PDB file of C-alpha atoms and ligand atoms in Angstrom:
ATOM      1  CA  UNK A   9       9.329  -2.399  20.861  1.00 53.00           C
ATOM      2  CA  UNK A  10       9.689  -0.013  18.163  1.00 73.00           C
ATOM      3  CA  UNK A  11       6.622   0.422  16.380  1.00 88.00           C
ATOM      4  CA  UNK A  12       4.718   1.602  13.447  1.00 95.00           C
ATOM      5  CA  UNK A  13       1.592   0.391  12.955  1.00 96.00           C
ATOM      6  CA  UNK A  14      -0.323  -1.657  15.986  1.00 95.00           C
ATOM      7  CA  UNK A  15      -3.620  -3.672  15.314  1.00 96.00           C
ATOM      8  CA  UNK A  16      -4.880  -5.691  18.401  1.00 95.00           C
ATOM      9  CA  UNK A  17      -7.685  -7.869  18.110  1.00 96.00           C
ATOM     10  CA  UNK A  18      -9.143  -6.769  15.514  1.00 97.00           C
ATOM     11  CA  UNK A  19     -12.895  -7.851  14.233  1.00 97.00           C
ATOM     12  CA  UNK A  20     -15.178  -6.733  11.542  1.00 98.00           C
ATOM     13  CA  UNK A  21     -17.709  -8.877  10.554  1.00 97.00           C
ATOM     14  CA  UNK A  22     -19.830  -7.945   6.980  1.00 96.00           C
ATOM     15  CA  UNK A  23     -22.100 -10.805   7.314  1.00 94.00           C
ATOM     16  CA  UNK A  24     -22.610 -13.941   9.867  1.00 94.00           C
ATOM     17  CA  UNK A  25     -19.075 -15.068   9.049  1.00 93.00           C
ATOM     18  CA  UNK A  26     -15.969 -13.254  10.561  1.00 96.00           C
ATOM     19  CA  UNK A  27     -13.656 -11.603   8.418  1.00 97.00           C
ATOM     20  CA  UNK A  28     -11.570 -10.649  11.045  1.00 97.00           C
ATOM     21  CA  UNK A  29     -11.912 -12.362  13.835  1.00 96.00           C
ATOM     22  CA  UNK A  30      -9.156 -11.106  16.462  1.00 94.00           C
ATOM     23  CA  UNK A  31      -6.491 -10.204  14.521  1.00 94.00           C
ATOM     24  CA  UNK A  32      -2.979  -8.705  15.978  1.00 94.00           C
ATOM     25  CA  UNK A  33      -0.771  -7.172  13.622  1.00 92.00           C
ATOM     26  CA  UNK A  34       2.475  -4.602  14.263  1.00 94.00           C
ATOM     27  CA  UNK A  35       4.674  -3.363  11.396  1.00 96.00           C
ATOM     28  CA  UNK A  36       7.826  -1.779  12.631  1.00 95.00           C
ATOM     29  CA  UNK A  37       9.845   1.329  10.782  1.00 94.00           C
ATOM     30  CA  UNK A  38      10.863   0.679   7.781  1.00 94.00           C
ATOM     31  CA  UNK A  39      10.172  -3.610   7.427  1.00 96.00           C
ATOM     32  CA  UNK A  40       8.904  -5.198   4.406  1.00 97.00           C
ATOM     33  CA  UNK A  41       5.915  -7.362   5.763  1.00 97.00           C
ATOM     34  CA  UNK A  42       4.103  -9.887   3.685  1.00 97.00           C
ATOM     35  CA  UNK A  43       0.706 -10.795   4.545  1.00 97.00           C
ATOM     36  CA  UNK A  44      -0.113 -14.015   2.833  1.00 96.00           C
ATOM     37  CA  UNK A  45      -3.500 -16.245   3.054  1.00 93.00           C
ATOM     38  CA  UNK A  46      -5.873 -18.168   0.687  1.00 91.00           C
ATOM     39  CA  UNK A  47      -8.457 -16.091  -0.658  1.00 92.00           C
ATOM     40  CA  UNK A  48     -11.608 -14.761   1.706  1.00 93.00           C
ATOM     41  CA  UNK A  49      -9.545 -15.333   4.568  1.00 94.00           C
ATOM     42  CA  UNK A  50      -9.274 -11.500   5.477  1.00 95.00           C
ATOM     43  CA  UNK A  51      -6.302 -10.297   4.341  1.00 95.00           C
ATOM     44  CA  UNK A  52      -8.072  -6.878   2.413  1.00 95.00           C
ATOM     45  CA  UNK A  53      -9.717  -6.310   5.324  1.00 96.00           C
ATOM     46  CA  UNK A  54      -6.877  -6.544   7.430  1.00 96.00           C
ATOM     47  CA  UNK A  55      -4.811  -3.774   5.345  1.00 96.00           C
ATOM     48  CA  UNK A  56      -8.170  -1.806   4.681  1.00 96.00           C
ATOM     49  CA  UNK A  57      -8.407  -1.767   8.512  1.00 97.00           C
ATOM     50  CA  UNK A  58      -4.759  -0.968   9.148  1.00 96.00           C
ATOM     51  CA  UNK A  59      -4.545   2.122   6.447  1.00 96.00           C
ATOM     52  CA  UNK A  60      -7.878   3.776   8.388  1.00 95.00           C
ATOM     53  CA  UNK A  61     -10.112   2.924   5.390  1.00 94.00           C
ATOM     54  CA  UNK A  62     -12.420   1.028   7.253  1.00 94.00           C
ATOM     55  CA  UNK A  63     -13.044   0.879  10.488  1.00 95.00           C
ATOM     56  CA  UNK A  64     -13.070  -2.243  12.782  1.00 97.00           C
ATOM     57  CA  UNK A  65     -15.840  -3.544  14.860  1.00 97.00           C
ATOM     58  CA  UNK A  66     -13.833  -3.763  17.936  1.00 97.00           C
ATOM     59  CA  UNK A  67     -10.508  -3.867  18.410  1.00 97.00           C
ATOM     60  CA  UNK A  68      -7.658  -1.148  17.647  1.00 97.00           C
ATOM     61  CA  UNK A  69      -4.925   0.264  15.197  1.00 97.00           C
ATOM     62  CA  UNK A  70      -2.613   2.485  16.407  1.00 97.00           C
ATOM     63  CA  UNK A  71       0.216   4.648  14.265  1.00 97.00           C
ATOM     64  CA  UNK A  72       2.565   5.963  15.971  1.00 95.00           C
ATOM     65  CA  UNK A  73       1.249   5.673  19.380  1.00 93.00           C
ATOM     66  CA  UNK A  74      -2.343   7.783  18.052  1.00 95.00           C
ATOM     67  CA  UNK A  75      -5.188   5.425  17.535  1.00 96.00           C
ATOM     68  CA  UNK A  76      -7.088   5.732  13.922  1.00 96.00           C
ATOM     69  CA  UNK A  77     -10.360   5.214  15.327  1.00 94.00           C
ATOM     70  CA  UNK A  78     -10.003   8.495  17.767  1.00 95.00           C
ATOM     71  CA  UNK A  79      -8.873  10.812  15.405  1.00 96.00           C
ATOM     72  CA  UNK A  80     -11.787  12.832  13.358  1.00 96.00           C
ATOM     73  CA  UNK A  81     -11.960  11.824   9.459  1.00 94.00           C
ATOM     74  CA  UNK A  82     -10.664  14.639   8.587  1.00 95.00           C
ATOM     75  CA  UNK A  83      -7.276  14.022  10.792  1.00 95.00           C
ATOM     76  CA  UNK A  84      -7.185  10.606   8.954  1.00 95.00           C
ATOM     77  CA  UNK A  85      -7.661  11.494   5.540  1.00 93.00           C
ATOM     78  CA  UNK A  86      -4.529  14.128   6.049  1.00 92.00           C
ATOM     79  CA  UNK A  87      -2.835  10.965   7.546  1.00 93.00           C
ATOM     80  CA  UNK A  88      -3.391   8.996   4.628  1.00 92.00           C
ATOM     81  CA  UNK A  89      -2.705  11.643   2.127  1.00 90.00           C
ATOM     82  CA  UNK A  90       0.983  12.257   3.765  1.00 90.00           C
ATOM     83  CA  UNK A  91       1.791   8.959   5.922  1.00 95.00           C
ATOM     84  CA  UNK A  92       1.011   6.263   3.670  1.00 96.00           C
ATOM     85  CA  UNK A  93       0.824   4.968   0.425  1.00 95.00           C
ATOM     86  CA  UNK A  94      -1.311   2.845  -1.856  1.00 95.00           C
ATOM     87  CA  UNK A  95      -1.186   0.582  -4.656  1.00 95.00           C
ATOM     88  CA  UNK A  96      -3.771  -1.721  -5.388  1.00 90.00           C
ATOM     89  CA  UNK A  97      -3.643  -4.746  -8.717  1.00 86.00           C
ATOM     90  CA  UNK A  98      -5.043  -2.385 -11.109  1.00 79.00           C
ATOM     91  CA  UNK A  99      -7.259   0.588 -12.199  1.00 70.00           C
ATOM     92  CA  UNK A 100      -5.443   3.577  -9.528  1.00 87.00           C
ATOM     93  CA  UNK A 101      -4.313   6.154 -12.402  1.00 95.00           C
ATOM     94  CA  UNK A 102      -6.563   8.582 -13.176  1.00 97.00           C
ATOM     95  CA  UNK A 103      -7.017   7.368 -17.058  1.00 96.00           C
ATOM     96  CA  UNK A 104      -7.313  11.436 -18.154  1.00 97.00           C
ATOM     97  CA  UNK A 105      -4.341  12.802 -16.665  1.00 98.00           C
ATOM     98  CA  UNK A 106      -0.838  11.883 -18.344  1.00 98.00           C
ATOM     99  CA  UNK A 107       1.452   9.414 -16.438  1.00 98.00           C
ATOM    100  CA  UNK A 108       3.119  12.369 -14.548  1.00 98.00           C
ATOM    101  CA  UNK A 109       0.295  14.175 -14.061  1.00 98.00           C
ATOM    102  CA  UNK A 110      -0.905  10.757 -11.876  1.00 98.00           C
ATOM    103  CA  UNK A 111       2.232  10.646  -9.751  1.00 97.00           C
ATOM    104  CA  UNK A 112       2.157  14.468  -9.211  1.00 98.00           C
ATOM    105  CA  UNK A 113      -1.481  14.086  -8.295  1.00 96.00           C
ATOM    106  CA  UNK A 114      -0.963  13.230  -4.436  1.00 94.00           C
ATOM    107  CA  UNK A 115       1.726  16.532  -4.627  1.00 95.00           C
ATOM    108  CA  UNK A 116      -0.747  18.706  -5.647  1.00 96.00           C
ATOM    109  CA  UNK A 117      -2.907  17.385  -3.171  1.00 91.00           C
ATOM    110  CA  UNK A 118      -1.000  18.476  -0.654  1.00 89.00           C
ATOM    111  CA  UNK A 119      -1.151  22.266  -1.859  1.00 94.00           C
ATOM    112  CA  UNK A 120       2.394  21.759  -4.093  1.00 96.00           C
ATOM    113  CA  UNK A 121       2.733  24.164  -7.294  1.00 98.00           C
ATOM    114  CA  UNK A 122       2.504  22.288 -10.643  1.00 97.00           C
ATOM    115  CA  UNK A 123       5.572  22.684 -11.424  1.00 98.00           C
ATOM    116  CA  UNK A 124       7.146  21.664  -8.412  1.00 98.00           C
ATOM    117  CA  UNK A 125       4.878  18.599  -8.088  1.00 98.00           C
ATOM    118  CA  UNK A 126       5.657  17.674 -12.012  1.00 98.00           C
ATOM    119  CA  UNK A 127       9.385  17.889 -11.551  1.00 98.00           C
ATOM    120  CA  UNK A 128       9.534  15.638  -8.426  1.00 98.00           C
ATOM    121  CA  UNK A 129       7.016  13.410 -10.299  1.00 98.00           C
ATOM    122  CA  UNK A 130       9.178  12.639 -13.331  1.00 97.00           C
ATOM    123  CA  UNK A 131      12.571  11.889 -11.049  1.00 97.00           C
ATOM    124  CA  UNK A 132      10.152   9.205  -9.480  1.00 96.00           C
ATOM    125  CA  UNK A 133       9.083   8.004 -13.368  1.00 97.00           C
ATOM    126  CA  UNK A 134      13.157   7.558 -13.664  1.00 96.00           C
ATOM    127  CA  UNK A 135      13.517   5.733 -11.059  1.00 93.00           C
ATOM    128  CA  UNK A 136      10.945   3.061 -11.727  1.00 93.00           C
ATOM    129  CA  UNK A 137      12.281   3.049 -15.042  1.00 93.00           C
ATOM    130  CA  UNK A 138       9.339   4.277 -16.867  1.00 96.00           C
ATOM    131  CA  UNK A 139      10.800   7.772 -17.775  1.00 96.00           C
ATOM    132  CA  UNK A 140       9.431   7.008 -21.068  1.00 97.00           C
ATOM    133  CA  UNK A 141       5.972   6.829 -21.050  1.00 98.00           C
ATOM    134  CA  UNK A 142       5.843  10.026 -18.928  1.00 97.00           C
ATOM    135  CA  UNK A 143       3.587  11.751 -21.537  1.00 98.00           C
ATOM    136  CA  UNK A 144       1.690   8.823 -22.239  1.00 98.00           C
ATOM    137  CA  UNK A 145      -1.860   7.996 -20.484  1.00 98.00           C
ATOM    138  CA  UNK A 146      -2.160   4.581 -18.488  1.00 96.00           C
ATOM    139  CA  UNK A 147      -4.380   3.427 -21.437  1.00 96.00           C
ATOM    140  CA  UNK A 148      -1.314   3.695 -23.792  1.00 96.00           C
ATOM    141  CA  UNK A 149       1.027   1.551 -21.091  1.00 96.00           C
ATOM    142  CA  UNK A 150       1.634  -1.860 -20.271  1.00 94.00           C
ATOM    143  CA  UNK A 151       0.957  -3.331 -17.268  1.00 93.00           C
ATOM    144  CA  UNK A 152       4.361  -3.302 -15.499  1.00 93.00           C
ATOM    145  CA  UNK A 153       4.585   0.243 -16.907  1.00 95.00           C
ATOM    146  CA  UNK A 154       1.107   1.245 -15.184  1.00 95.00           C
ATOM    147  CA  UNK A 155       2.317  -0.704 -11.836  1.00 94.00           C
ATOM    148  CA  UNK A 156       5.695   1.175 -12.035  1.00 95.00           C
ATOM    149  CA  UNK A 157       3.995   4.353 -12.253  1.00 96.00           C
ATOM    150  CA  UNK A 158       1.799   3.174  -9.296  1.00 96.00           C
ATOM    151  CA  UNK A 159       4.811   2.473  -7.444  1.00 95.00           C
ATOM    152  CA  UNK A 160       5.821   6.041  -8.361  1.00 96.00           C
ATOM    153  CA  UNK A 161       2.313   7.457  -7.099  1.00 96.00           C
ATOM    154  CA  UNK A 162       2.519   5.857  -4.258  1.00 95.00           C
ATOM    155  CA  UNK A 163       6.324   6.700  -2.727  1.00 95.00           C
ATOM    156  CA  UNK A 164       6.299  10.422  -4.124  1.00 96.00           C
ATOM    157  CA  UNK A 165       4.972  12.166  -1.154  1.00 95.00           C
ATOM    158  CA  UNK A 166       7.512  10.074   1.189  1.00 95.00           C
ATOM    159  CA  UNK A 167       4.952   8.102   2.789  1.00 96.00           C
ATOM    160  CA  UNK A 168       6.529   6.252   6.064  1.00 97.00           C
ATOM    161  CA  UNK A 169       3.981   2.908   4.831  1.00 98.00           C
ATOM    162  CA  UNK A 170       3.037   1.841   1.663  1.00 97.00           C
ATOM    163  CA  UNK A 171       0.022  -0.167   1.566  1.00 97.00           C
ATOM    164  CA  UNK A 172       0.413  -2.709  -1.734  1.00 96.00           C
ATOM    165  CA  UNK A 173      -2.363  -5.380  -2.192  1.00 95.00           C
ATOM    166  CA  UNK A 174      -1.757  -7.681  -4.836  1.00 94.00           C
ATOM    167  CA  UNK A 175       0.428  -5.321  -6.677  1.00 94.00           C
ATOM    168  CA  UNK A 176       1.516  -7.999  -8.930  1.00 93.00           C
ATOM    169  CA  UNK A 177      -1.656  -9.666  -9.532  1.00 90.00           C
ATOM    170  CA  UNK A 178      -2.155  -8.613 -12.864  1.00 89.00           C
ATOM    171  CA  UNK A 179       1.369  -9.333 -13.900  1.00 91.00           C
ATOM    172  CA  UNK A 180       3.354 -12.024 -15.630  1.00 92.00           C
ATOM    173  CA  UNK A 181       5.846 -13.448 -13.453  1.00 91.00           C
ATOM    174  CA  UNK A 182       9.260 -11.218 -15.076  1.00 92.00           C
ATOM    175  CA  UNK A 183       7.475  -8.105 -15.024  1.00 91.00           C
ATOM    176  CA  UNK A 184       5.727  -8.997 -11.158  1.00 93.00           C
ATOM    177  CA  UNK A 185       9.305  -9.636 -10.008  1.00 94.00           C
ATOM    178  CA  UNK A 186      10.534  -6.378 -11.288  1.00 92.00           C
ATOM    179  CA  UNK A 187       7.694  -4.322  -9.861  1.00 93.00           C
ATOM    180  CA  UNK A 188       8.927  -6.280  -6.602  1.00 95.00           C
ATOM    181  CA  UNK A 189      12.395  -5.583  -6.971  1.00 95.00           C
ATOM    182  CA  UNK A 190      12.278  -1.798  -7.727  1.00 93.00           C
ATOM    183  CA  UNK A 191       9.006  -1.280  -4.859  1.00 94.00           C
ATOM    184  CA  UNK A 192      11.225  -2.787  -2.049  1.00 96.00           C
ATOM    185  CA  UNK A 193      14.580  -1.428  -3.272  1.00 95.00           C
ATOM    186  CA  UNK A 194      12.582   2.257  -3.079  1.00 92.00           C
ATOM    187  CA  UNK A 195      11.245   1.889   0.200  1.00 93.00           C
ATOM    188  CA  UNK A 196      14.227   0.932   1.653  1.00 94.00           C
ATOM    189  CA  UNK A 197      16.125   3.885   0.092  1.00 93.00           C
ATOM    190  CA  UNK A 198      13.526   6.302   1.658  1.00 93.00           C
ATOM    191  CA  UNK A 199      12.882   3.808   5.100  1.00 94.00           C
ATOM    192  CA  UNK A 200       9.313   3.360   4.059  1.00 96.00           C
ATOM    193  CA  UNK A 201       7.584   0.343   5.750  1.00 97.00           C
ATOM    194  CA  UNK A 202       5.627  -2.056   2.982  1.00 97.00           C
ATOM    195  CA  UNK A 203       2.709  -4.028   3.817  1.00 97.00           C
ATOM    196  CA  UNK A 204       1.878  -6.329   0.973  1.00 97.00           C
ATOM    197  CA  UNK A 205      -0.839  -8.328   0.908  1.00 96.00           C
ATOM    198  CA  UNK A 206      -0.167 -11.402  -1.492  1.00 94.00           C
ATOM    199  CA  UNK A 207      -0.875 -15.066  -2.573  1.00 88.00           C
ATOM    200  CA  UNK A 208       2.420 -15.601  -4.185  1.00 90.00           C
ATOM    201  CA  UNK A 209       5.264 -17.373  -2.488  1.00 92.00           C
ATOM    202  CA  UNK A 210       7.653 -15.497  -4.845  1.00 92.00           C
ATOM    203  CA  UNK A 211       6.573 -11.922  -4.253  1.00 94.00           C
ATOM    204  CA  UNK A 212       6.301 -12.537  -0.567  1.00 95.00           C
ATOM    205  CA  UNK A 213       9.921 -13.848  -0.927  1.00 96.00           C
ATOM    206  CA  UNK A 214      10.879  -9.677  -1.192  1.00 96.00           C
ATOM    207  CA  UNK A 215       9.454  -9.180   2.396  1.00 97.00           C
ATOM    208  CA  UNK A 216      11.587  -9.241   5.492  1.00 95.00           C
ATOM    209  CA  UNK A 217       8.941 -11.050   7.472  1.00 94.00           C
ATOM    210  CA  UNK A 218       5.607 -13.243   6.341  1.00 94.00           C
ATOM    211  CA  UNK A 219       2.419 -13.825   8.076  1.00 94.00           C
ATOM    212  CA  UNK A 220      -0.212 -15.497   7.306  1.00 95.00           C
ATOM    213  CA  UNK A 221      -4.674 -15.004   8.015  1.00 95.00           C
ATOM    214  CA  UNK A 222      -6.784 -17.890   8.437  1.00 94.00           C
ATOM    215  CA  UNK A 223     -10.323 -17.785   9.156  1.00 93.00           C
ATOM    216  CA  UNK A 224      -9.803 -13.883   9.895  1.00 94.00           C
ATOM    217  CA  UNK A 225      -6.710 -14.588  12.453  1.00 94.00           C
ATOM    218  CA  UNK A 226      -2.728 -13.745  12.066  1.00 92.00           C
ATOM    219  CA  UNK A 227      -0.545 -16.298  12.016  1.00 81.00           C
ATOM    220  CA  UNK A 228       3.404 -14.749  12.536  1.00 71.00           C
ATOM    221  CA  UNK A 229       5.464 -17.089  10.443  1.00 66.00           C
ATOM    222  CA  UNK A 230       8.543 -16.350  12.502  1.00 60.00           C
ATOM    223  CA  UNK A 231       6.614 -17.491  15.524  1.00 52.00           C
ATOM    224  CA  UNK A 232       5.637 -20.877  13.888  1.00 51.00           C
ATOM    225  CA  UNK A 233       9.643 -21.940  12.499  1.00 45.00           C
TER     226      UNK A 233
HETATM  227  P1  ADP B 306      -8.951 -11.708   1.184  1.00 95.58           P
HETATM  228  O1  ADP B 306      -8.364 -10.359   0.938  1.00 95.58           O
HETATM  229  O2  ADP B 306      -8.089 -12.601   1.996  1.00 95.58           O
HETATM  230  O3  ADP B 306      -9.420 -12.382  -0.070  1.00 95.58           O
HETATM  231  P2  ADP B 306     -11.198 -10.237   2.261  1.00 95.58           P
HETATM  232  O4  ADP B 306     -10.721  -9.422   3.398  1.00 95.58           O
HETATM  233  O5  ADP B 306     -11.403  -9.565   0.956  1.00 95.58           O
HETATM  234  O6  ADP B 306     -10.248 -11.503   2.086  1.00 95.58           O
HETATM  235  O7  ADP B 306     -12.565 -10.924   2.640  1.00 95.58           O
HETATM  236  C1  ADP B 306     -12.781 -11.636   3.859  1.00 95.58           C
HETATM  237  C2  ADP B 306     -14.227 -12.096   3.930  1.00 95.58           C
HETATM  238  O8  ADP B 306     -15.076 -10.970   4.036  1.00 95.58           O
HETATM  239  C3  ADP B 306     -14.691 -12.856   2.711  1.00 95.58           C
HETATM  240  O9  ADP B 306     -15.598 -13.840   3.117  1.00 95.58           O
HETATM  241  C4  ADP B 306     -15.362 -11.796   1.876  1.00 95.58           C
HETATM  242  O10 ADP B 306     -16.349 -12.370   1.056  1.00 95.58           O
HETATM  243  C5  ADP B 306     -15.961 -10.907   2.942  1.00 95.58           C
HETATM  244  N1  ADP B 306     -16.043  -9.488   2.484  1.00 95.58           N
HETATM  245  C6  ADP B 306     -14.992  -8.683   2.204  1.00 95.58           C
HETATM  246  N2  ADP B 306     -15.413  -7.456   1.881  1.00 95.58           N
HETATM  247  C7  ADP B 306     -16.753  -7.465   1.961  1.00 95.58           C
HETATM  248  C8  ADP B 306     -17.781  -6.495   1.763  1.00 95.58           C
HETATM  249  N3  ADP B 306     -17.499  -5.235   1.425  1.00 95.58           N
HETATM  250  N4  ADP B 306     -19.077  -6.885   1.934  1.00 95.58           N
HETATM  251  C9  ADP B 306     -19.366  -8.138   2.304  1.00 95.58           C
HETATM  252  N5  ADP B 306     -18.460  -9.103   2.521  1.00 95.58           N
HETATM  253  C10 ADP B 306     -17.172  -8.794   2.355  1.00 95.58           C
HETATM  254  P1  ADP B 307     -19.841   4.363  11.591  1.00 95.58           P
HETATM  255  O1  ADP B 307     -19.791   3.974  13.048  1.00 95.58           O
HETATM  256  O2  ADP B 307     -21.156   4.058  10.943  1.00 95.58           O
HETATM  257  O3  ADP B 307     -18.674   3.878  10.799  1.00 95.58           O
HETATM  258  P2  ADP B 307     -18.749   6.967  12.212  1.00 95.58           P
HETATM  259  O4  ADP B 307     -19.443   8.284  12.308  1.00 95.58           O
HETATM  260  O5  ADP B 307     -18.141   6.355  13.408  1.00 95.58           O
HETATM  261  O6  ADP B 307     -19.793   5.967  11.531  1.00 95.58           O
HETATM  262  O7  ADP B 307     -17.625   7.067  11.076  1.00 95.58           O
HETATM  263  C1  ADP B 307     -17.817   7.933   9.979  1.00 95.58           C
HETATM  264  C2  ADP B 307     -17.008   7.429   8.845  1.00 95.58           C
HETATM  265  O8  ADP B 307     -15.624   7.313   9.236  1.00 95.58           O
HETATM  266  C3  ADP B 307     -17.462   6.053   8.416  1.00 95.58           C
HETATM  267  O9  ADP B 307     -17.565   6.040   7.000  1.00 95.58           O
HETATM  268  C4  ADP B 307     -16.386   5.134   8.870  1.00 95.58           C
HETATM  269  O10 ADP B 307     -16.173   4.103   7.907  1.00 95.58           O
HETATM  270  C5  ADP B 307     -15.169   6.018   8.963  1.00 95.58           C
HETATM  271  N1  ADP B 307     -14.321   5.577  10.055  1.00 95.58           N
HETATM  272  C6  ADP B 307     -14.555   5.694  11.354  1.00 95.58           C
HETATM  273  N2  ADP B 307     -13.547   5.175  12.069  1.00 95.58           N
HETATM  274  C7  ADP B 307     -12.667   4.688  11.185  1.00 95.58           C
HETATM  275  C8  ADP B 307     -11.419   4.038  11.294  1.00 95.58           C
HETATM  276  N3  ADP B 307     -10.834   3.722  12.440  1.00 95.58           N
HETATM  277  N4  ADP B 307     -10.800   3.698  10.175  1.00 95.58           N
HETATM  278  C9  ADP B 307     -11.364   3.989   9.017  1.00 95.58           C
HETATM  279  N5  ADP B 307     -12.511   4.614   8.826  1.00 95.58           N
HETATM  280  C10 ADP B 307     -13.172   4.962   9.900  1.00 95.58           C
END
């Protein structure tokens, strides 16, 4: 099949208790995946694992075909400074750079020129809608501002997956929606894949597909209907 990402049987244990205990995962090009679950039952670990953050006890992820555990940390820190994406509930922007400055940040990571980085930055800020605040700092925003410029952060390098885990968490309902609506409607423009990880029916309800961890395993909605 065609295929992104690739976790088989995953397992990383912190403690006597499992928090992944055999987990199988793929996320093809491009899909909108929801990973849904009551809290503690692995889901963080499961994306942490995925994205190359941490690294599973046994068991193996594979992007595109490479497997994260084989490549050196170097190779996947470059992967996950060009591949992927991030946004977490709260506290990503850097609180002393402005609002562009943030989004450019993962531009001028790469070796990009200021102004470059800045311009490509603030058509990003438009998109989400937050063109506004571009001078502010993500004390001075709102919530749904700060997640939009997340959002921003996150899809400005072109990432092929963004990683979003609770996104919404720290959002009332209008404003989670929103973030929802513009995040998916982005990375379908640019063919991103999303993995969201998420306790609420109605921001899973923006993914193409919904699975759900118990006790550490994957449970592939579509399978169970
Ligand atoms: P979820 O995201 O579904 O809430 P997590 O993946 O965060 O679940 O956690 C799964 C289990 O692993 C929980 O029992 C949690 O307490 C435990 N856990 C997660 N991270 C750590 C850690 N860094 N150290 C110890 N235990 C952890
Ligand atoms: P350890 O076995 O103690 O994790 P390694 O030398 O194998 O030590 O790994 C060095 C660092 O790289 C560790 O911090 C580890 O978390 C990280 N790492 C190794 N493999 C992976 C992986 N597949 N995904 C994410 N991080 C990894």
């Amino acid at each position: 099949a065609d295929q992104l990402l690739n976790a088989a049987g995953l397992r990383k244990s912190y403690g006597p208790t499992p928090a992944l205990d055999g987990a199988d995962f793929t996320v093809g090009p491009g899909e909108v995946v929801a990973v849904m679950g009551p809290s503690g039952s692995g889901k963080s670990t499961l994306l942490h694992c995925l994205a190359g953050i941490i690294r599973p006890d046994s068991g193996a992820v594979h992007y595109r075909g490479r497997e994260l555990s084989a490549m050196s940390d170097a190779e996947r820190s470059a992967l996950r400074r060009s591949e992927f994406g991030f946004i977490f509930q709260f506290g990503q922007l850097v609180p002393e750079l402005t609002c562009t400055e943030n989004v450019a940040l993962p531009l001028r990571l790469t070796g990009m020129g200021r102004r470059e980085a800045e311009k490509r930055a603030a058509g990003w800020l438009e998109r989400l809608e937050v063109d506004d605040v571009r001078h502010h700092r993500p004390g001075q925003v709102s919530g749904g501002q700060g997640q939009r410029v997340a959002v921003a952060r996150a899809l400005v390098t072109g990432p092929r997956v963004i990683f979003a885990d609770e996104p919404t968490g720290a959002l009332d309902s209008l404003n989670g929606e929103r973030v929802m609506q513009l995040l998916t409607d982005a990375a379908r423009d640019t063919g991103a894949a999303v993995v969201l990880v998420t306790h609420e029916a109605r921001v899973a309800a923006y993914s193409d597909r919904e699975i759900v961890v118990r006790d550490g395993r994957v449970r592939d909605m579509a399978g169970a209907l």
